[in-house]
Amino acid sequence: DVKVTQSSRYLVKRTGEKVFLECVQDMDHENMFWYRQDPGLGLRLIYFSYDVKMKEKGDIPEGYSVSREKKERFSLILESASTNQTSMYLCASSDREEGNQPQHFGDGTRLSIL
Amino acid sequence: AQKVTQAQTEISVVEKEDVTLDCVYETRDTTYYLFWYKQPPSGELVFLIRRNSFDEQNEISGRYSWNFQKSTSSFNFTITASQVVDSAVYFCALSAISNFGNEKLTFGTGTRLTIIP
């Protein structure tokens, strides 16, 4: 079974802090994704990556950056956290080789910015 | 642009009742994939089904069934004889078919299903 692990289930930070959310997958997937989930808005794509050192903006990239130095790890960075970034963050991965495969999700990180 | 609409925000049914979750999508692509995911209270999204736009056959898996109708752009999900463990948020999602394996998903806003014992 695919395992996507997010480093924290709950995280509390202060406005202006630099925040790192880490995600690791163990299935050698090329594709990795970061979403945020807010009530009434569903899941919205922040950034995704097709390969090491590759990144593409999703639908709501403002205020975020990402890093993919190794295939198994995809980091989401909040450069200067703000209260409107309080949300549930979900990481996912999928197999690029076979194409159009289901995305596999981590448990999520509930981030609160005070 | 792609869009997925789940008009039912919340549904509550008594255990053992059948329930249908609606999903309507919009896309300009002629070929695409549709997905359903389940998010239990623990938070992790669990993949339930993937359906290619070429395949309009309905699918049944145990108590779950899916009705795909291209003519109405709908991909509805029915749970038969619901159980308390079915309580979760359910998401419908859409992706364009890509030759590069780098397709993105567009999610609906989800339907929160509560099964009352």
PDB file of N, CA and C in Angstrom, chain A residues 5-6 16 20 22 28-29 31-32 35 43 55 58 63 67 69 73-74 89 98 101 108-109 111:
ATOM      1  N   THR A   5       3.161  10.294   4.170  1.00  0.00           N
ATOM      2  CA  THR A   5       3.298  10.719   5.553  1.00  0.00           C
ATOM      3  C   THR A   5       3.547  12.214   5.627  1.00  0.00           C
ATOM      4  N   GLN A   6       2.709  12.891   6.388  1.00  0.00           N
ATOM      5  CA  GLN A   6       2.899  14.315   6.639  1.00  0.00           C
ATOM      6  C   GLN A   6       3.483  14.472   8.035  1.00  0.00           C
ATOM      7  N   GLY A  16       3.851  35.907  10.518  1.00  0.00           N
ATOM      8  CA  GLY A  16       5.187  36.342  10.159  1.00  0.00           C
ATOM      9  C   GLY A  16       6.237  35.252  10.215  1.00  0.00           C
ATOM     10  N   PHE A  20       7.315  25.358   7.592  1.00  0.00           N
ATOM     11  CA  PHE A  20       7.618  24.257   6.672  1.00  0.00           C
ATOM     12  C   PHE A  20       6.669  23.095   6.963  1.00  0.00           C
ATOM     13  N   GLU A  22       6.124  19.196   5.756  1.00  0.00           N
ATOM     14  CA  GLU A  22       6.868  18.162   5.050  1.00  0.00           C
ATOM     15  C   GLU A  22       5.971  16.984   4.679  1.00  0.00           C
ATOM     16  N   ASP A  28       7.800   5.701  -4.641  1.00  0.00           N
ATOM     17  CA  ASP A  28       8.584   6.114  -5.805  1.00  0.00           C
ATOM     18  C   ASP A  28       7.728   6.837  -6.855  1.00  0.00           C
ATOM     19  N   HIS A  29       6.709   7.549  -6.392  1.00  0.00           N
ATOM     20  CA  HIS A  29       5.847   8.285  -7.317  1.00  0.00           C
ATOM     21  C   HIS A  29       6.535   9.541  -7.819  1.00  0.00           C
ATOM     22  N   ASN A  31       4.735  12.137  -9.265  1.00  0.00           N
ATOM     23  CA  ASN A  31       3.856  13.282  -9.011  1.00  0.00           C
ATOM     24  C   ASN A  31       3.620  13.471  -7.522  1.00  0.00           C
ATOM     25  N   MET A  32       3.720  14.715  -7.079  1.00  0.00           N
ATOM     26  CA  MET A  32       3.330  15.052  -5.709  1.00  0.00           C
ATOM     27  C   MET A  32       2.578  16.376  -5.714  1.00  0.00           C
ATOM     28  N   TYR A  35      -2.429  20.481  -1.357  1.00  0.00           N
ATOM     29  CA  TYR A  35      -3.745  21.105  -1.372  1.00  0.00           C
ATOM     30  C   TYR A  35      -4.002  21.768  -0.014  1.00  0.00           C
ATOM     31  N   LEU A  43     -11.187  20.994  -1.837  1.00  0.00           N
ATOM     32  CA  LEU A  43      -9.728  20.969  -1.922  1.00  0.00           C
ATOM     33  C   LEU A  43      -9.283  21.867  -3.060  1.00  0.00           C
ATOM     34  N   LYS A  55       8.507  22.090 -10.360  1.00  0.00           N
ATOM     35  CA  LYS A  55       7.318  22.543  -9.646  1.00  0.00           C
ATOM     36  C   LYS A  55       6.438  23.344 -10.582  1.00  0.00           C
ATOM     37  N   GLY A  58      -0.346  25.751  -8.787  1.00  0.00           N
ATOM     38  CA  GLY A  58      -1.718  25.289  -8.871  1.00  0.00           C
ATOM     39  C   GLY A  58      -2.665  26.474  -8.957  1.00  0.00           C
ATOM     40  N   GLY A  63       1.601  33.273  -1.670  1.00  0.00           N
ATOM     41  CA  GLY A  63       1.972  33.161  -0.260  1.00  0.00           C
ATOM     42  C   GLY A  63       2.657  31.850   0.081  1.00  0.00           C
ATOM     43  N   SER A  67       9.432  22.916  -2.370  1.00  0.00           N
ATOM     44  CA  SER A  67      10.775  22.405  -2.640  1.00  0.00           C
ATOM     45  C   SER A  67      10.686  20.908  -2.849  1.00  0.00           C
ATOM     46  N   GLU A  69      13.655  18.396  -3.514  1.00  0.00           N
ATOM     47  CA  GLU A  69      15.066  18.054  -3.705  1.00  0.00           C
ATOM     48  C   GLU A  69      15.283  16.562  -3.874  1.00  0.00           C
ATOM     49  N   ARG A  73      10.232  13.333  -1.285  1.00  0.00           N
ATOM     50  CA  ARG A  73       9.907  14.395  -0.330  1.00  0.00           C
ATOM     51  C   ARG A  73       9.464  15.669  -1.047  1.00  0.00           C
ATOM     52  N   PHE A  74       8.354  16.237  -0.562  1.00  0.00           N
ATOM     53  CA  PHE A  74       7.818  17.462  -1.163  1.00  0.00           C
ATOM     54  C   PHE A  74       7.436  18.383  -0.027  1.00  0.00           C
ATOM     55  N   TYR A  89      -4.016  21.220   5.492  1.00  0.00           N
ATOM     56  CA  TYR A  89      -3.162  21.033   4.320  1.00  0.00           C
ATOM     57  C   TYR A  89      -2.999  19.544   4.050  1.00  0.00           C
ATOM     58  N   GLU A  98       2.129   5.370 -15.304  1.00  0.00           N
ATOM     59  CA  GLU A  98       0.930   4.772 -15.875  1.00  0.00           C
ATOM     60  C   GLU A  98      -0.093   5.818 -16.266  1.00  0.00           C
ATOM     61  N   GLN A 101      -3.525   8.067 -12.758  1.00  0.00           N
ATOM     62  CA  GLN A 101      -3.734   7.193 -11.614  1.00  0.00           C
ATOM     63  C   GLN A 101      -4.330   7.971 -10.440  1.00  0.00           C
ATOM     64  N   GLY A 108      -3.079  14.672   6.528  1.00  0.00           N
ATOM     65  CA  GLY A 108      -3.348  16.101   6.631  1.00  0.00           C
ATOM     66  C   GLY A 108      -2.646  16.746   7.816  1.00  0.00           C
ATOM     67  N   THR A 109      -2.362  18.025   7.665  1.00  0.00           N
ATOM     68  CA  THR A 109      -1.812  18.852   8.748  1.00  0.00           C
ATOM     69  C   THR A 109      -2.772  20.000   8.984  1.00  0.00           C
ATOM     70  N   LEU A 111      -3.164  23.367  10.335  1.00  0.00           N
ATOM     71  CA  LEU A 111      -2.277  24.478  10.673  1.00  0.00           C
ATOM     72  C   LEU A 111      -3.089  25.666  11.169  1.00  0.00           C
TER      73      LEU A 111
END
